[in-house]
Every structure is written in structure tokens, then in C-alpha cells.
Amino acid sequence: MKRFNLLYLTLTVIAFMTVSCSEEYLDNSPKSTVSSDQLSELAETNPEASLTLSTGLETGNYNYLVQFDTGDNGGLHDDFGHMAVNLGTDLMSNDVVMTQSHWFSNYYNYTARVQTSSRTDMVWQFYYKVIRNVNDALPLTPATSTSPEVLQIRGRLLAMRGFAYFYLLQIYAYDDIGVPIYTEDTQNLGRASVADVKALIEQDLTEAYDLVAGYQRSSKMEVDQNVAAGILARYYLWDEQYGQAATYAQIARGGYAPMDNNGLVDGFSRIDNSEWMWGADINTSTSTIYASFFSHMSNLNEGYAGLLQVYKTIDSRLFNQIPDSDARKEWFLDSGNSFGLPQYANIKFFDESGTSFVGDYVFMRAAEMYLIEAEARAQSGDESGARQVLFDLISTRDSEYDLSANSGQALLDEIKLHRRIELWGEGFAWYDMKRWDVALNRTYPGTNHATFGQLDYAANSDKFKFQIPQAELNANTEIEFQNPF
């Protein structure tokens, strides 16, 4: 009988995980006779079974981060999980240029954010599906468990939920109006306040950090304490809790050092890069082929960028600020290059497998943590500490870089510039523009932005907030406020 019940429970939980978010959105009505209390009881009475089930669900959630067609919107080739959102939002910044209209043009021309767009629908569904996956698994990992392994899984799950809510808040929050909150045992169909969502994020991430202490992961796709600290550092920097941001960034980069010059030119496609902290190991079974990051971002691969010439290039103003002595300038091409690519084309990203598109995805690396720590220290008044941390990173990129003599706004501007250069194309530029109150300006004299993306929006414009998707508004009548058009 126990064997039958466990099998039934396993199939039921798997069924939970395969329900499409596009079909039911945030409908949390009961779908099974298996309750959260029953799952918690299983965790208490049979930790081994709980561990098996929760591990499987956690692995499924990690895999979901890189799946194709997460929004179930007809197989859009700009929908392949978290990296698609990273690329899309980067294309809404000043720093990443799209040379012709194709997949992802909706982000570049700011129509992806409109409530009728399938792209805001995809983004909303994607992060809420991550949250739902976590909520379905958490009852198997109660905080009262006496199993260290179960508690570590709980920590990893909470880190992912905090991660998802953090992205939703950055993308959809409007003034003090946040997003709906769903946990394993509560739901708020209406838009919760930003303060309430922030409280949940911080609670999830701090609990996660404590619970995963000592966890030795089997691959970099899993969350460990360094990664949990890294997500906390991102959150605290965004929330202007600079002391906490600096502390957790320093913890997060512990055991990781800046990559050498060989790493800088490996195409950013190898998860075994010593600086990578968190990512996805893409292989032939998980590759999403043409609907993948390298298909769209690598101008050297025979995907949409390299084959169809939908090139992704750097903004000319940013390129011109990179010193010639800086190795990172080699990520971008000047005119008359041997590749036959246009000026400013990026070769930072390429997949050595060619058309197989099995290049690995980077979600977090140590350089980001150095930059978070430097910015946070500068913002909190520790300018000497900020200069040293910045030097420790940039001196590995530029042999002629000296310890900065800047202070005040000049020091912050220097740190911001290096952040824009270092993390170009990795999914931070648009969020940083919002965080730094930077306007969108693409119509400057000599602009290299494509005509269909030559837009200017003031800092803090309503255009920097995505609208709630129409399908969610139709399904959820408790959302009373829509972000302005």
C-alpha cells in the first residue's frame, strides 16, 4: 500500500508541474486530493520519499529556466526562458543595439511591454511558473523537518522563489504598487504593495542563505550558498541597502577569482569557466537550437544573428569609452574587421559547437559581485574600499589600469562605466538604467541604433514598466490597477 500511495503522489505532483501557466495563469483553485498538509506529513514520516520527490521537482524547475516556449504562445523563437528575458531587457537599454527588425524587435522598440503583447505575457507567466513550481514543492520540505538534506532543498527552493519575485518587481512594479503574492499557503490575487513583495523576497533569500550553508552542489546549475548570497547582493543593491549589498557580494565571490584572458575570449559559453558561479549546462537534449541565446546573440554562429545577419552590436558611445589597453575591447569589432561583420558587432558571445547551439548559459559570475561590492562601498562612504575592489577586478582586464584616484560622483561614474562594459549582454543594462535614473537616448548625433529603435524616453518614464498582460487581467479581476501605457 505504501508503494502505491507513493507512486500516486509522485504522479500527482508531476501533474501539478506540467499544467501550463497560460491555461490557468494564477488560478490557485484545488487541483488534487493531495493537500499541502499531506505532503508535509510525508516529509515528516518518510524523509527519504520527500527528498526524492522534492529533488525531482527542483531539478524540473532548474530545467524550466532554459525551456523553449515557456509562454505557450505558439512557439515564439524569442521565448527560451530566463536568458530570453535577459536578452530582451538588454535590448531595451542604451547599450545593446539590434541592427534589423526580427525576433526580439518588440523589446528593442518597446512594444513588448504593452499589455496585448505576447512578450509581456511570456515574461509574467515565466516567473510566476517558477514561483508555482516552488510553491508546489515546498510542502515536501517543511521548515520543521529534522532532515538536513530536506532543509537544504527548502533553502534552494526559497532562493528560486525570491529570485523570481525580484525579477517581477523590477519589471512590473509601479511606484509603490507591486505584483500578486503567492506562497505555498497564502495568495493575494490583487497587486500587493512593493513593501510587502520586498519583505517576502528578503525573507525567502535570507532563509535560503542560512539553510544552504554547507551544501556541496553537484553542478553549477544548482543554487548553493555563494549563489544565494549573490542574489541577496543584487537585491540589496537594488533596494539601496548598501552595507548589506557589499557584505553579501564579498561573501558570494568567496572562492572565485576574475577569469584570465583566455576565459575572456572563450565565447562566454563554458560553464566550467572558473569565474562562473551559476548557470545552465546546455547539451544536445536541452538545446533549443535556433530559439536560443547564442542563435540570437552570437554574430559568429549560424543562427539568427550570424546567418540571417540580425546582428547584435554595442552602442558606439560605450565602445568609444573602452580603453585600447582593456582586453574587453576585443569583444567588439571595429570597421574593416577580418570577420566581415559591421563595426561594433559583438564577438563576446559565440558557441564553438557551431549550429548545435549547446553553448552554456551564465546566470551569475564573480565579476558582477566585485562590481556590486565596489558600487555599494562607494555609495556607503567606503571609497577606499570601493577603489580597491574595483582595482582587483579591472586590473585583470586592463594591464594599464591604476588604482582609481576618483571620489564622489566621479568614482561612482567610473564604477558604473565598468559595470556596463563588463556585464554587456548579460541581462543587467536596462535594470541598471532604471536603478540609476538614466534616460533612454538613442537619437544622439552619429547614433548607430537602428531606425526602428531610435527612441528617447526620460528617466523614470512609464515606458520603463511593463504592463500586466491582457490575459492575466481577463482571468484575474482583483487586479485593479494597470501600469500606464
Coordinates of C-alpha atoms in Angstrom, one line a residue, residues 58 62 152-153 155-160 205 207-232 248 251-256 276-279 364:
E58 CA 13.7 21.1 -8.0
Y62 CA 16.1 24.3 -13.0
Q152 CA 18.8 22.3 2.2
I153 CA 16.4 21.7 -0.7
G155 CA 16.7 26.7 1.0
R156 CA 17.4 26.2 -2.6
L157 CA 13.7 26.4 -3.5
L158 CA 13.2 29.6 -1.5
A159 CA 16.2 31.1 -3.2
M160 CA 14.5 30.5 -6.6
L205 CA 16.5 34.9 0.4
E207 CA 16.2 31.9 5.0
A208 CA 17.6 30.3 1.8
Y209 CA 21.1 31.6 2.6
D210 CA 21.0 30.1 6.1
L211 CA 19.5 26.8 5.0
V212 CA 22.0 26.0 2.2
A213 CA 25.1 26.5 4.4
G214 CA 27.4 23.7 3.9
Y215 CA 25.6 22.3 0.8
Q216 CA 28.0 20.9 -1.8
R217 CA 26.2 21.0 -5.1
S218 CA 26.7 18.5 -7.9
S219 CA 26.6 21.1 -10.7
K220 CA 26.7 24.9 -11.2
M221 CA 23.0 24.8 -12.2
E222 CA 22.1 24.4 -8.6
V223 CA 21.9 27.1 -6.0
D224 CA 24.5 27.0 -3.2
Q225 CA 25.3 29.5 -0.5
N226 CA 27.5 31.6 -2.9
V227 CA 24.6 31.9 -5.3
A228 CA 22.1 32.7 -2.6
A229 CA 24.5 35.4 -1.3
G230 CA 24.8 36.7 -4.9
I231 CA 21.0 37.0 -5.3
L232 CA 20.9 38.8 -1.9
Y248 CA 26.9 39.6 0.6
I251 CA 30.7 36.5 0.6
A252 CA 29.3 35.5 -2.8
R253 CA 32.6 35.9 -4.6
G254 CA 34.5 33.9 -2.0
G255 CA 36.4 31.1 -3.7
Y256 CA 36.0 32.7 -7.1
W276 CA 31.1 31.4 -13.4
M277 CA 29.1 30.9 -10.2
W278 CA 25.7 29.8 -11.6
G279 CA 24.5 28.8 -15.0
M364 CA 25.9 34.8 -12.3

